[in-house]
Amino acid sequence: MLRTEERGVLLAQITDTHITRDGPEARYLGEIIAWINALRPLPDAVLLSGDAVDSGRPEQYAALRDLLARSESPVFVVPGNHDARAALRD
């Protein structure tokens, strides 16, 4: 449930992460998630928009899932053209 007290809804947006299984993008996303987790107030949600992974392969989504699990805020993913919808849903 999103908190909408007096301040409204606070969102953090990340875009075009292009996660691969072994590339530096995973390290960058891990650093971004840690930075977002340190924010006060903590965002009500994180929006990951477009090209979450680089080529839509299941192992890339597994790496992405592990990284996003570190978020203290709920994460919502909006797929981009590099994402495979079925693999993303799995």
PDB file of C-alpha atoms in Angstrom:
ATOM      1  CA  MET A   1       0.000   0.000   0.000  1.00  0.00           C
ATOM      2  CA  LEU A   2       1.396   3.392  -0.947  1.00  0.00           C
ATOM      3  CA  ARG A   3       1.524   6.010   1.787  1.00  0.00           C
ATOM      4  CA  THR A   4      -0.095   9.273   0.788  1.00  0.00           C
ATOM      5  CA  GLU A   5       0.169  11.320   3.976  1.00  0.00           C
ATOM      6  CA  GLU A   6       0.626  15.057   3.782  1.00  0.00           C
ATOM      7  CA  ARG A   7       3.682  14.786   1.535  1.00  0.00           C
ATOM      8  CA  GLY A   8       1.994  12.793  -1.233  1.00  0.00           C
ATOM      9  CA  VAL A   9       3.536   9.748  -2.910  1.00  0.00           C
ATOM     10  CA  LEU A  10       7.320   9.560  -3.197  1.00  0.00           C
ATOM     11  CA  LEU A  11       8.619   7.532  -6.155  1.00  0.00           C
ATOM     12  CA  ALA A  12      12.142   6.648  -7.244  1.00  0.00           C
ATOM     13  CA  GLN A  13      12.567   5.865 -10.939  1.00  0.00           C
ATOM     14  CA  ILE A  14      15.313   3.766 -12.494  1.00  0.00           C
ATOM     15  CA  THR A  15      15.390   3.256 -16.240  1.00  0.00           C
ATOM     16  CA  ASP A  16      17.164   1.169 -18.875  1.00  0.00           C
ATOM     17  CA  THR A  17      19.279  -0.975 -16.553  1.00  0.00           C
ATOM     18  CA  HIS A  18      20.096  -3.537 -19.317  1.00  0.00           C
ATOM     19  CA  ILE A  19      21.110  -6.176 -16.745  1.00  0.00           C
ATOM     20  CA  THR A  20      23.229  -9.047 -18.039  1.00  0.00           C
ATOM     21  CA  ARG A  21      24.338 -12.023 -16.009  1.00  0.00           C
ATOM     22  CA  ASP A  22      27.996 -10.976 -15.722  1.00  0.00           C
ATOM     23  CA  GLY A  23      28.187  -7.318 -16.758  1.00  0.00           C
ATOM     24  CA  PRO A  24      28.912  -4.234 -14.654  1.00  0.00           C
ATOM     25  CA  GLU A  25      25.269  -3.151 -14.905  1.00  0.00           C
ATOM     26  CA  ALA A  26      24.360  -5.473 -12.025  1.00  0.00           C
ATOM     27  CA  ARG A  27      26.907  -3.778  -9.773  1.00  0.00           C
ATOM     28  CA  TYR A  28      25.561  -0.361 -10.766  1.00  0.00           C
ATOM     29  CA  LEU A  29      21.977  -1.392 -10.014  1.00  0.00           C
ATOM     30  CA  GLY A  30      23.056  -2.811  -6.652  1.00  0.00           C
ATOM     31  CA  GLU A  31      24.649   0.536  -5.819  1.00  0.00           C
ATOM     32  CA  ILE A  32      21.526   2.411  -6.900  1.00  0.00           C
ATOM     33  CA  ILE A  33      19.270   0.186  -4.775  1.00  0.00           C
ATOM     34  CA  ALA A  34      21.544   0.761  -1.753  1.00  0.00           C
ATOM     35  CA  TRP A  35      21.414   4.523  -2.364  1.00  0.00           C
ATOM     36  CA  ILE A  36      17.604   4.466  -2.614  1.00  0.00           C
ATOM     37  CA  ASN A  37      17.372   2.351   0.567  1.00  0.00           C
ATOM     38  CA  ALA A  38      19.366   5.043   2.401  1.00  0.00           C
ATOM     39  CA  LEU A  39      16.924   7.816   1.461  1.00  0.00           C
ATOM     40  CA  ARG A  40      14.771   9.280   4.212  1.00  0.00           C
ATOM     41  CA  PRO A  41      11.946   9.309   3.816  1.00  0.00           C
ATOM     42  CA  LEU A  42      12.123   6.004   2.017  1.00  0.00           C
ATOM     43  CA  PRO A  43      10.319   6.096  -1.348  1.00  0.00           C
ATOM     44  CA  ASP A  44       6.832   4.593  -1.375  1.00  0.00           C
ATOM     45  CA  ALA A  45       7.766   2.656  -4.515  1.00  0.00           C
ATOM     46  CA  VAL A  46      10.518   2.201  -7.084  1.00  0.00           C
ATOM     47  CA  LEU A  47       9.603   2.259 -10.771  1.00  0.00           C
ATOM     48  CA  LEU A  48      11.970   0.404 -13.100  1.00  0.00           C
ATOM     49  CA  SER A  49      11.061   1.518 -16.592  1.00  0.00           C
ATOM     50  CA  GLY A  50      12.236   0.158 -19.909  1.00  0.00           C
ATOM     51  CA  ASP A  51      14.856  -2.437 -20.800  1.00  0.00           C
ATOM     52  CA  ALA A  52      15.238  -4.052 -17.396  1.00  0.00           C
ATOM     53  CA  VAL A  53      17.537  -6.693 -18.912  1.00  0.00           C
ATOM     54  CA  ASP A  54      19.658  -6.614 -22.023  1.00  0.00           C
ATOM     55  CA  SER A  55      18.320  -9.466 -24.139  1.00  0.00           C
ATOM     56  CA  GLY A  56      15.301 -10.952 -22.350  1.00  0.00           C
ATOM     57  CA  ARG A  57      16.955 -14.200 -21.251  1.00  0.00           C
ATOM     58  CA  PRO A  58      15.686 -16.006 -18.126  1.00  0.00           C
ATOM     59  CA  GLU A  59      19.093 -15.929 -16.414  1.00  0.00           C
ATOM     60  CA  GLN A  60      19.160 -12.146 -16.804  1.00  0.00           C
ATOM     61  CA  TYR A  61      15.764 -11.896 -15.100  1.00  0.00           C
ATOM     62  CA  ALA A  62      17.039 -14.153 -12.307  1.00  0.00           C
ATOM     63  CA  ALA A  63      19.933 -11.746 -11.712  1.00  0.00           C
ATOM     64  CA  LEU A  64      17.518  -8.795 -11.860  1.00  0.00           C
ATOM     65  CA  ARG A  65      15.149 -10.458  -9.376  1.00  0.00           C
ATOM     66  CA  ASP A  66      18.011 -10.995  -6.906  1.00  0.00           C
ATOM     67  CA  LEU A  67      19.034  -7.349  -7.171  1.00  0.00           C
ATOM     68  CA  LEU A  68      15.518  -5.949  -6.853  1.00  0.00           C
ATOM     69  CA  ALA A  69      14.873  -8.123  -3.791  1.00  0.00           C
ATOM     70  CA  ARG A  70      17.311  -5.834  -1.942  1.00  0.00           C
ATOM     71  CA  SER A  71      14.917  -2.911  -2.279  1.00  0.00           C
ATOM     72  CA  GLU A  72      13.172  -1.858   0.911  1.00  0.00           C
ATOM     73  CA  SER A  73      10.429  -0.277  -1.219  1.00  0.00           C
ATOM     74  CA  PRO A  74       8.083  -2.190  -3.525  1.00  0.00           C
ATOM     75  CA  VAL A  75       9.380  -2.318  -7.101  1.00  0.00           C
ATOM     76  CA  PHE A  76       7.186  -2.054 -10.201  1.00  0.00           C
ATOM     77  CA  VAL A  77       8.689  -2.970 -13.573  1.00  0.00           C
ATOM     78  CA  VAL A  78       7.494  -1.503 -16.877  1.00  0.00           C
ATOM     79  CA  PRO A  79       9.066  -3.506 -19.738  1.00  0.00           C
ATOM     80  CA  GLY A  80      10.962  -1.992 -22.637  1.00  0.00           C
ATOM     81  CA  ASN A  81      11.712  -3.248 -26.126  1.00  0.00           C
ATOM     82  CA  HIS A  82      14.635  -5.438 -24.932  1.00  0.00           C
ATOM     83  CA  ASP A  83      12.416  -7.231 -22.417  1.00  0.00           C
ATOM     84  CA  ALA A  84      10.681 -10.548 -23.081  1.00  0.00           C
ATOM     85  CA  ARG A  85       7.242 -10.270 -21.504  1.00  0.00           C
ATOM     86  CA  ALA A  86       6.832 -13.991 -20.671  1.00  0.00           C
ATOM     87  CA  ALA A  87      10.305 -14.271 -19.102  1.00  0.00           C
ATOM     88  CA  LEU A  88       9.700 -11.054 -17.166  1.00  0.00           C
ATOM     89  CA  ARG A  89       6.418 -12.369 -15.754  1.00  0.00           C
ATOM     90  CA  ASP A  90       8.081 -15.652 -14.717  1.00  0.00           C
TER      91      ASP A  90
END
